[in-house]
Amino acid sequence: MATARQIKMGAAFVEVFLRDTAFTKGLRAVSGRLKRFGQSVTGLGARLAAGGGAIAAPFLASLKVFSSVGDQLDKMSQRTGFSVEALSELGFAAEQSGADLETVEKGIRGMQRILRGAERGLTTATDALDDIGLSLSSLSGLDPEAQFTAIADALSKQSDDTKRAGLALELFGRAGSGLLPLLSQGASGIEALRKEARELGIVMSTEDATAAAMFTDAMNRVMKTFRFLTVMIGGAVAPSLTSMQKTITSIVKTTTEWVKENRDLVVGIAKTAAIVVG
């Protein structure tokens, strides 16, 4: 057991030790470094998080555009019978001529209606084809893309601008007017624009469009699932809320009736509260 003298000596040693300014400064320096290190680690974490967000944002935006464009082309290909590549190229060609891909699709549907009408022997359809020097037999063996090009090429050879515009409406429906600058370039002009799209590398492949459509459909399923989950949660909570609403309504009704019967008392309490607050 330590004696009183030993305790005093130990206390004196600690006091001298703590008064050592060099030691104290050392401790403070180490403490400062540790604090700065912690702040730097925290700042680095924040910068990494911000940098990660900055890196991820363009990828997410690109994925959104990819899925939207690809899904549109995939569905349009199924509706028209045109390949994704052809639609992608014609979309660019139409934009260079003042139209867009949606107008191309409408024009294709108009062309297919006129061909269907010619198959049924409708005079308006057969006459429209005769006016540009074509017949159903000359087009029936071609795929939809070749039919579009053949009709556009024959239409471009019409020297009368007014007649060409009228025939465009007959052959391609209301979209014919918007597509007329493109159609007037004929097969060679349309092919030149399609080739330019390929050279620019802006033509989407069937594989990419299919992948985009699958991704879009998958995300739609996920959103539907979450939406239904919300409905189920609402269904589970609704009975309790309904029961609570009945209780609250009963309390409010009772309270309202009491207030009506004790108006003077309520006013007195309110005045007293105002005085107290004042």
PDB file of C-alpha atoms in Angstrom, residues 59-269:
ATOM      1  CA  PHE A  59     -25.776   6.700 -67.822  1.00  0.00           C
ATOM      2  CA  LEU A  60     -29.294   6.856 -66.386  1.00  0.00           C
ATOM      3  CA  ALA A  61     -30.276   9.545 -68.901  1.00  0.00           C
ATOM      4  CA  SER A  62     -28.798   7.468 -71.731  1.00  0.00           C
ATOM      5  CA  LEU A  63     -30.686   4.390 -70.542  1.00  0.00           C
ATOM      6  CA  LYS A  64     -33.940   6.352 -70.526  1.00  0.00           C
ATOM      7  CA  VAL A  65     -33.431   7.587 -74.105  1.00  0.00           C
ATOM      8  CA  PHE A  66     -32.296   4.149 -75.276  1.00  0.00           C
ATOM      9  CA  SER A  67     -35.327   2.378 -73.804  1.00  0.00           C
ATOM     10  CA  SER A  68     -37.748   5.006 -75.144  1.00  0.00           C
ATOM     11  CA  VAL A  69     -36.390   5.116 -78.715  1.00  0.00           C
ATOM     12  CA  GLY A  70     -35.777   1.376 -78.905  1.00  0.00           C
ATOM     13  CA  ASP A  71     -39.216   0.482 -77.600  1.00  0.00           C
ATOM     14  CA  GLN A  72     -40.833   2.908 -80.068  1.00  0.00           C
ATOM     15  CA  LEU A  73     -38.970   1.397 -83.025  1.00  0.00           C
ATOM     16  CA  ASP A  74     -39.654  -2.175 -81.896  1.00  0.00           C
ATOM     17  CA  LYS A  75     -43.406  -1.593 -81.585  1.00  0.00           C
ATOM     18  CA  MET A  76     -43.491   0.371 -84.841  1.00  0.00           C
ATOM     19  CA  SER A  77     -41.687  -2.436 -86.645  1.00  0.00           C
ATOM     20  CA  GLN A  78     -44.354  -4.875 -85.487  1.00  0.00           C
ATOM     21  CA  ARG A  79     -47.145  -2.541 -86.631  1.00  0.00           C
ATOM     22  CA  THR A  80     -45.765  -1.795 -90.089  1.00  0.00           C
ATOM     23  CA  GLY A  81     -43.728  -4.838 -91.138  1.00  0.00           C
ATOM     24  CA  PHE A  82     -40.668  -2.614 -91.700  1.00  0.00           C
ATOM     25  CA  SER A  83     -37.376  -3.603 -90.083  1.00  0.00           C
ATOM     26  CA  VAL A  84     -36.087  -1.555 -87.156  1.00  0.00           C
ATOM     27  CA  GLU A  85     -33.073  -0.571 -89.233  1.00  0.00           C
ATOM     28  CA  ALA A  86     -35.249   0.696 -92.118  1.00  0.00           C
ATOM     29  CA  LEU A  87     -37.473   2.696 -89.770  1.00  0.00           C
ATOM     30  CA  SER A  88     -34.441   4.187 -88.058  1.00  0.00           C
ATOM     31  CA  GLU A  89     -32.996   5.252 -91.417  1.00  0.00           C
ATOM     32  CA  LEU A  90     -36.306   6.575 -92.737  1.00  0.00           C
ATOM     33  CA  GLY A  91     -36.805   8.506 -89.508  1.00  0.00           C
ATOM     34  CA  PHE A  92     -33.544  10.337 -90.137  1.00  0.00           C
ATOM     35  CA  ALA A  93     -34.427  10.869 -93.812  1.00  0.00           C
ATOM     36  CA  ALA A  94     -37.814  12.296 -92.830  1.00  0.00           C
ATOM     37  CA  GLU A  95     -36.275  14.664 -90.266  1.00  0.00           C
ATOM     38  CA  GLN A  96     -33.842  15.942 -92.893  1.00  0.00           C
ATOM     39  CA  SER A  97     -36.870  16.635 -95.087  1.00  0.00           C
ATOM     40  CA  GLY A  98     -38.959  18.448 -92.485  1.00  0.00           C
ATOM     41  CA  ALA A  99     -41.024  15.508 -91.170  1.00  0.00           C
ATOM     42  CA  ASP A 100     -40.501  12.889 -88.445  1.00  0.00           C
ATOM     43  CA  LEU A 101     -40.701   9.172 -87.738  1.00  0.00           C
ATOM     44  CA  GLU A 102     -44.346   9.308 -86.617  1.00  0.00           C
ATOM     45  CA  THR A 103     -45.283  10.855 -89.959  1.00  0.00           C
ATOM     46  CA  VAL A 104     -43.414   8.040 -91.700  1.00  0.00           C
ATOM     47  CA  GLU A 105     -45.469   5.456 -89.823  1.00  0.00           C
ATOM     48  CA  LYS A 106     -48.731   7.215 -90.678  1.00  0.00           C
ATOM     49  CA  GLY A 107     -47.656   7.357 -94.316  1.00  0.00           C
ATOM     50  CA  ILE A 108     -46.857   3.629 -94.301  1.00  0.00           C
ATOM     51  CA  ARG A 109     -50.293   2.850 -92.887  1.00  0.00           C
ATOM     52  CA  GLY A 110     -51.871   5.020 -95.590  1.00  0.00           C
ATOM     53  CA  MET A 111     -49.897   3.169 -98.264  1.00  0.00           C
ATOM     54  CA  GLN A 112     -50.953  -0.187 -96.849  1.00  0.00           C
ATOM     55  CA  ARG A 113     -54.617   0.898 -96.834  1.00  0.00           C
ATOM     56  CA  ILE A 114     -54.410   1.852-100.502  1.00  0.00           C
ATOM     57  CA  LEU A 115     -52.798  -1.491-101.371  1.00  0.00           C
ATOM     58  CA  ARG A 116     -55.460  -3.326 -99.409  1.00  0.00           C
ATOM     59  CA  GLY A 117     -58.095  -1.330-101.268  1.00  0.00           C
ATOM     60  CA  ALA A 118     -56.517  -2.311-104.588  1.00  0.00           C
ATOM     61  CA  GLU A 119     -56.647  -5.966-103.532  1.00  0.00           C
ATOM     62  CA  ARG A 120     -60.357  -5.568-102.918  1.00  0.00           C
ATOM     63  CA  GLY A 121     -60.782  -3.960-106.317  1.00  0.00           C
ATOM     64  CA  LEU A 122     -61.639  -0.455-105.090  1.00  0.00           C
ATOM     65  CA  THR A 123     -61.510   1.946-108.020  1.00  0.00           C
ATOM     66  CA  THR A 124     -60.030   4.829-106.026  1.00  0.00           C
ATOM     67  CA  ALA A 125     -57.075   2.649-105.035  1.00  0.00           C
ATOM     68  CA  THR A 126     -56.409   1.141-108.449  1.00  0.00           C
ATOM     69  CA  ASP A 127     -56.770   4.529-110.144  1.00  0.00           C
ATOM     70  CA  ALA A 128     -54.254   6.112-107.768  1.00  0.00           C
ATOM     71  CA  LEU A 129     -51.716   3.405-108.608  1.00  0.00           C
ATOM     72  CA  ASP A 130     -52.481   3.721-112.334  1.00  0.00           C
ATOM     73  CA  ASP A 131     -51.833   7.469-112.169  1.00  0.00           C
ATOM     74  CA  ILE A 132     -48.210   6.850-111.154  1.00  0.00           C
ATOM     75  CA  GLY A 133     -47.744   3.992-113.579  1.00  0.00           C
ATOM     76  CA  LEU A 134     -47.930   1.126-111.090  1.00  0.00           C
ATOM     77  CA  SER A 135     -50.276  -1.776-110.549  1.00  0.00           C
ATOM     78  CA  LEU A 136     -51.078  -4.121-107.696  1.00  0.00           C
ATOM     79  CA  SER A 137     -49.392  -7.005-109.512  1.00  0.00           C
ATOM     80  CA  SER A 138     -46.124  -5.050-109.787  1.00  0.00           C
ATOM     81  CA  LEU A 139     -46.119  -4.377-106.039  1.00  0.00           C
ATOM     82  CA  SER A 140     -47.628  -7.517-104.526  1.00  0.00           C
ATOM     83  CA  GLY A 141     -44.396  -9.513-104.636  1.00  0.00           C
ATOM     84  CA  LEU A 142     -42.351  -6.859-102.814  1.00  0.00           C
ATOM     85  CA  ASP A 143     -41.793  -6.453 -99.079  1.00  0.00           C
ATOM     86  CA  PRO A 144     -43.293  -3.333 -97.399  1.00  0.00           C
ATOM     87  CA  GLU A 145     -40.003  -1.412 -97.554  1.00  0.00           C
ATOM     88  CA  ALA A 146     -39.602  -2.042-101.285  1.00  0.00           C
ATOM     89  CA  GLN A 147     -43.253  -1.104-101.874  1.00  0.00           C
ATOM     90  CA  PHE A 148     -42.706   2.217-100.104  1.00  0.00           C
ATOM     91  CA  THR A 149     -39.614   2.979-102.178  1.00  0.00           C
ATOM     92  CA  ALA A 150     -41.273   1.963-105.467  1.00  0.00           C
ATOM     93  CA  ILE A 151     -44.332   4.133-104.875  1.00  0.00           C
ATOM     94  CA  ALA A 152     -42.187   7.096-103.743  1.00  0.00           C
ATOM     95  CA  ASP A 153     -39.979   6.767-106.832  1.00  0.00           C
ATOM     96  CA  ALA A 154     -42.973   6.618-109.209  1.00  0.00           C
ATOM     97  CA  LEU A 155     -44.561   9.591-107.458  1.00  0.00           C
ATOM     98  CA  SER A 156     -41.366  11.667-107.761  1.00  0.00           C
ATOM     99  CA  LYS A 157     -41.538  11.357-111.556  1.00  0.00           C
ATOM    100  CA  GLN A 158     -44.798  13.296-111.738  1.00  0.00           C
ATOM    101  CA  SER A 159     -43.897  16.619-113.333  1.00  0.00           C
ATOM    102  CA  ASP A 160     -47.064  18.409-112.216  1.00  0.00           C
ATOM    103  CA  ASP A 161     -46.493  19.586-108.641  1.00  0.00           C
ATOM    104  CA  THR A 162     -50.191  19.953-107.885  1.00  0.00           C
ATOM    105  CA  LYS A 163     -50.984  16.485-109.184  1.00  0.00           C
ATOM    106  CA  ARG A 164     -48.013  15.032-107.274  1.00  0.00           C
ATOM    107  CA  ALA A 165     -49.259  16.598-104.037  1.00  0.00           C
ATOM    108  CA  GLY A 166     -52.773  15.253-104.610  1.00  0.00           C
ATOM    109  CA  LEU A 167     -51.478  11.756-105.388  1.00  0.00           C
ATOM    110  CA  ALA A 168     -49.303  11.823-102.255  1.00  0.00           C
ATOM    111  CA  LEU A 169     -52.442  12.365-100.192  1.00  0.00           C
ATOM    112  CA  GLU A 170     -54.258   9.542-101.993  1.00  0.00           C
ATOM    113  CA  LEU A 171     -51.370   7.080-101.687  1.00  0.00           C
ATOM    114  CA  PHE A 172     -50.090   7.905 -98.182  1.00  0.00           C
ATOM    115  CA  GLY A 173     -53.128   9.422 -96.495  1.00  0.00           C
ATOM    116  CA  ARG A 174     -52.939  12.706 -94.589  1.00  0.00           C
ATOM    117  CA  ALA A 175     -49.256  12.046 -93.883  1.00  0.00           C
ATOM    118  CA  GLY A 176     -48.576  12.319 -97.626  1.00  0.00           C
ATOM    119  CA  SER A 177     -48.452  16.106 -97.410  1.00  0.00           C
ATOM    120  CA  GLY A 178     -45.807  16.057 -94.661  1.00  0.00           C
ATOM    121  CA  LEU A 179     -43.792  13.380 -96.444  1.00  0.00           C
ATOM    122  CA  LEU A 180     -43.946  15.041 -99.867  1.00  0.00           C
ATOM    123  CA  PRO A 181     -40.469  16.671 -99.642  1.00  0.00           C
ATOM    124  CA  LEU A 182     -39.001  13.238 -98.880  1.00  0.00           C
ATOM    125  CA  LEU A 183     -41.100  11.341-101.437  1.00  0.00           C
ATOM    126  CA  SER A 184     -40.253  13.859-104.151  1.00  0.00           C
ATOM    127  CA  GLN A 185     -36.581  12.869-103.901  1.00  0.00           C
ATOM    128  CA  GLY A 186     -37.393   9.455-105.325  1.00  0.00           C
ATOM    129  CA  ALA A 187     -35.652   6.152-104.634  1.00  0.00           C
ATOM    130  CA  SER A 188     -32.143   7.511-105.141  1.00  0.00           C
ATOM    131  CA  GLY A 189     -32.668  10.522-102.850  1.00  0.00           C
ATOM    132  CA  ILE A 190     -34.232   8.431-100.107  1.00  0.00           C
ATOM    133  CA  GLU A 191     -31.446   5.851-100.332  1.00  0.00           C
ATOM    134  CA  ALA A 192     -28.814   8.607-100.118  1.00  0.00           C
ATOM    135  CA  LEU A 193     -30.331   9.845 -96.856  1.00  0.00           C
ATOM    136  CA  ARG A 194     -30.587   6.317 -95.487  1.00  0.00           C
ATOM    137  CA  LYS A 195     -26.943   5.713 -96.382  1.00  0.00           C
ATOM    138  CA  GLU A 196     -25.985   8.918 -94.573  1.00  0.00           C
ATOM    139  CA  ALA A 197     -27.760   7.670 -91.451  1.00  0.00           C
ATOM    140  CA  ARG A 198     -25.757   4.441 -91.606  1.00  0.00           C
ATOM    141  CA  GLU A 199     -22.498   6.331 -92.078  1.00  0.00           C
ATOM    142  CA  LEU A 200     -23.294   8.577 -89.102  1.00  0.00           C
ATOM    143  CA  GLY A 201     -23.844   5.495 -86.957  1.00  0.00           C
ATOM    144  CA  ILE A 202     -27.315   6.576 -85.845  1.00  0.00           C
ATOM    145  CA  VAL A 203     -29.190   3.486 -87.007  1.00  0.00           C
ATOM    146  CA  MET A 204     -30.538   1.266 -84.234  1.00  0.00           C
ATOM    147  CA  SER A 205     -30.330  -2.478 -84.740  1.00  0.00           C
ATOM    148  CA  THR A 206     -33.196  -4.924 -84.293  1.00  0.00           C
ATOM    149  CA  GLU A 207     -31.331  -6.551 -81.393  1.00  0.00           C
ATOM    150  CA  ASP A 208     -30.954  -3.249 -79.529  1.00  0.00           C
ATOM    151  CA  ALA A 209     -34.575  -2.300 -80.133  1.00  0.00           C
ATOM    152  CA  THR A 210     -35.733  -5.693 -78.854  1.00  0.00           C
ATOM    153  CA  ALA A 211     -33.576  -5.296 -75.739  1.00  0.00           C
ATOM    154  CA  ALA A 212     -34.974  -1.798 -75.172  1.00  0.00           C
ATOM    155  CA  ALA A 213     -38.541  -3.061 -75.550  1.00  0.00           C
ATOM    156  CA  MET A 214     -37.890  -5.882 -73.078  1.00  0.00           C
ATOM    157  CA  PHE A 215     -36.384  -3.440 -70.579  1.00  0.00           C
ATOM    158  CA  THR A 216     -39.338  -1.045 -70.956  1.00  0.00           C
ATOM    159  CA  ASP A 217     -41.823  -3.895 -70.478  1.00  0.00           C
ATOM    160  CA  ALA A 218     -39.915  -5.142 -67.419  1.00  0.00           C
ATOM    161  CA  MET A 219     -39.921  -1.683 -65.825  1.00  0.00           C
ATOM    162  CA  ASN A 220     -43.635  -1.383 -66.554  1.00  0.00           C
ATOM    163  CA  ARG A 221     -44.218  -4.666 -64.702  1.00  0.00           C
ATOM    164  CA  VAL A 222     -42.197  -3.387 -61.741  1.00  0.00           C
ATOM    165  CA  MET A 223     -44.204  -0.144 -61.602  1.00  0.00           C
ATOM    166  CA  LYS A 224     -47.480  -2.053 -61.856  1.00  0.00           C
ATOM    167  CA  THR A 225     -46.362  -4.311 -59.000  1.00  0.00           C
ATOM    168  CA  PHE A 226     -45.499  -1.351 -56.768  1.00  0.00           C
ATOM    169  CA  ARG A 227     -48.777   0.337 -57.641  1.00  0.00           C
ATOM    170  CA  PHE A 228     -50.738  -2.788 -56.730  1.00  0.00           C
ATOM    171  CA  LEU A 229     -48.742  -3.049 -53.482  1.00  0.00           C
ATOM    172  CA  THR A 230     -49.887   0.481 -52.646  1.00  0.00           C
ATOM    173  CA  VAL A 231     -53.478  -0.548 -53.327  1.00  0.00           C
ATOM    174  CA  MET A 232     -53.122  -3.579 -51.062  1.00  0.00           C
ATOM    175  CA  ILE A 233     -51.686  -1.460 -48.238  1.00  0.00           C
ATOM    176  CA  GLY A 234     -54.580   0.950 -48.641  1.00  0.00           C
ATOM    177  CA  GLY A 235     -57.006  -1.951 -48.524  1.00  0.00           C
ATOM    178  CA  ALA A 236     -55.453  -3.240 -45.308  1.00  0.00           C
ATOM    179  CA  VAL A 237     -55.519   0.173 -43.605  1.00  0.00           C
ATOM    180  CA  ALA A 238     -58.931   1.304 -44.865  1.00  0.00           C
ATOM    181  CA  PRO A 239     -61.113  -0.675 -42.370  1.00  0.00           C
ATOM    182  CA  SER A 240     -59.200   0.745 -39.384  1.00  0.00           C
ATOM    183  CA  LEU A 241     -59.420   4.278 -40.771  1.00  0.00           C
ATOM    184  CA  THR A 242     -63.136   3.822 -41.465  1.00  0.00           C
ATOM    185  CA  SER A 243     -63.726   2.672 -37.910  1.00  0.00           C
ATOM    186  CA  MET A 244     -61.615   5.565 -36.598  1.00  0.00           C
ATOM    187  CA  GLN A 245     -63.568   8.002 -38.746  1.00  0.00           C
ATOM    188  CA  LYS A 246     -66.827   6.851 -37.190  1.00  0.00           C
ATOM    189  CA  THR A 247     -65.403   7.324 -33.680  1.00  0.00           C
ATOM    190  CA  ILE A 248     -64.002  10.768 -34.507  1.00  0.00           C
ATOM    191  CA  THR A 249     -67.278  11.808 -36.108  1.00  0.00           C
ATOM    192  CA  SER A 250     -69.177  10.732 -33.015  1.00  0.00           C
ATOM    193  CA  ILE A 251     -66.799  12.680 -30.740  1.00  0.00           C
ATOM    194  CA  VAL A 252     -66.979  15.795 -32.917  1.00  0.00           C
ATOM    195  CA  LYS A 253     -70.773  15.590 -33.031  1.00  0.00           C
ATOM    196  CA  THR A 254     -70.999  15.280 -29.254  1.00  0.00           C
ATOM    197  CA  THR A 255     -68.524  18.115 -28.752  1.00  0.00           C
ATOM    198  CA  THR A 256     -70.411  20.347 -31.176  1.00  0.00           C
ATOM    199  CA  GLU A 257     -73.680  19.745 -29.363  1.00  0.00           C
ATOM    200  CA  TRP A 258     -72.035  20.526 -25.996  1.00  0.00           C
ATOM    201  CA  VAL A 259     -70.572  23.778 -27.354  1.00  0.00           C
ATOM    202  CA  LYS A 260     -73.966  24.823 -28.664  1.00  0.00           C
ATOM    203  CA  GLU A 261     -75.526  24.189 -25.272  1.00  0.00           C
ATOM    204  CA  ASN A 262     -72.724  25.957 -23.356  1.00  0.00           C
ATOM    205  CA  ARG A 263     -71.848  28.917 -25.533  1.00  0.00           C
ATOM    206  CA  ASP A 264     -71.553  31.341 -22.609  1.00  0.00           C
ATOM    207  CA  LEU A 265     -69.153  29.039 -20.794  1.00  0.00           C
ATOM    208  CA  VAL A 266     -66.988  28.609 -23.896  1.00  0.00           C
ATOM    209  CA  VAL A 267     -66.844  32.372 -24.446  1.00  0.00           C
ATOM    210  CA  GLY A 268     -65.888  32.896 -20.818  1.00  0.00           C
ATOM    211  CA  ILE A 269     -63.077  30.359 -21.040  1.00  0.00           C
TER     212      ILE A 269
END
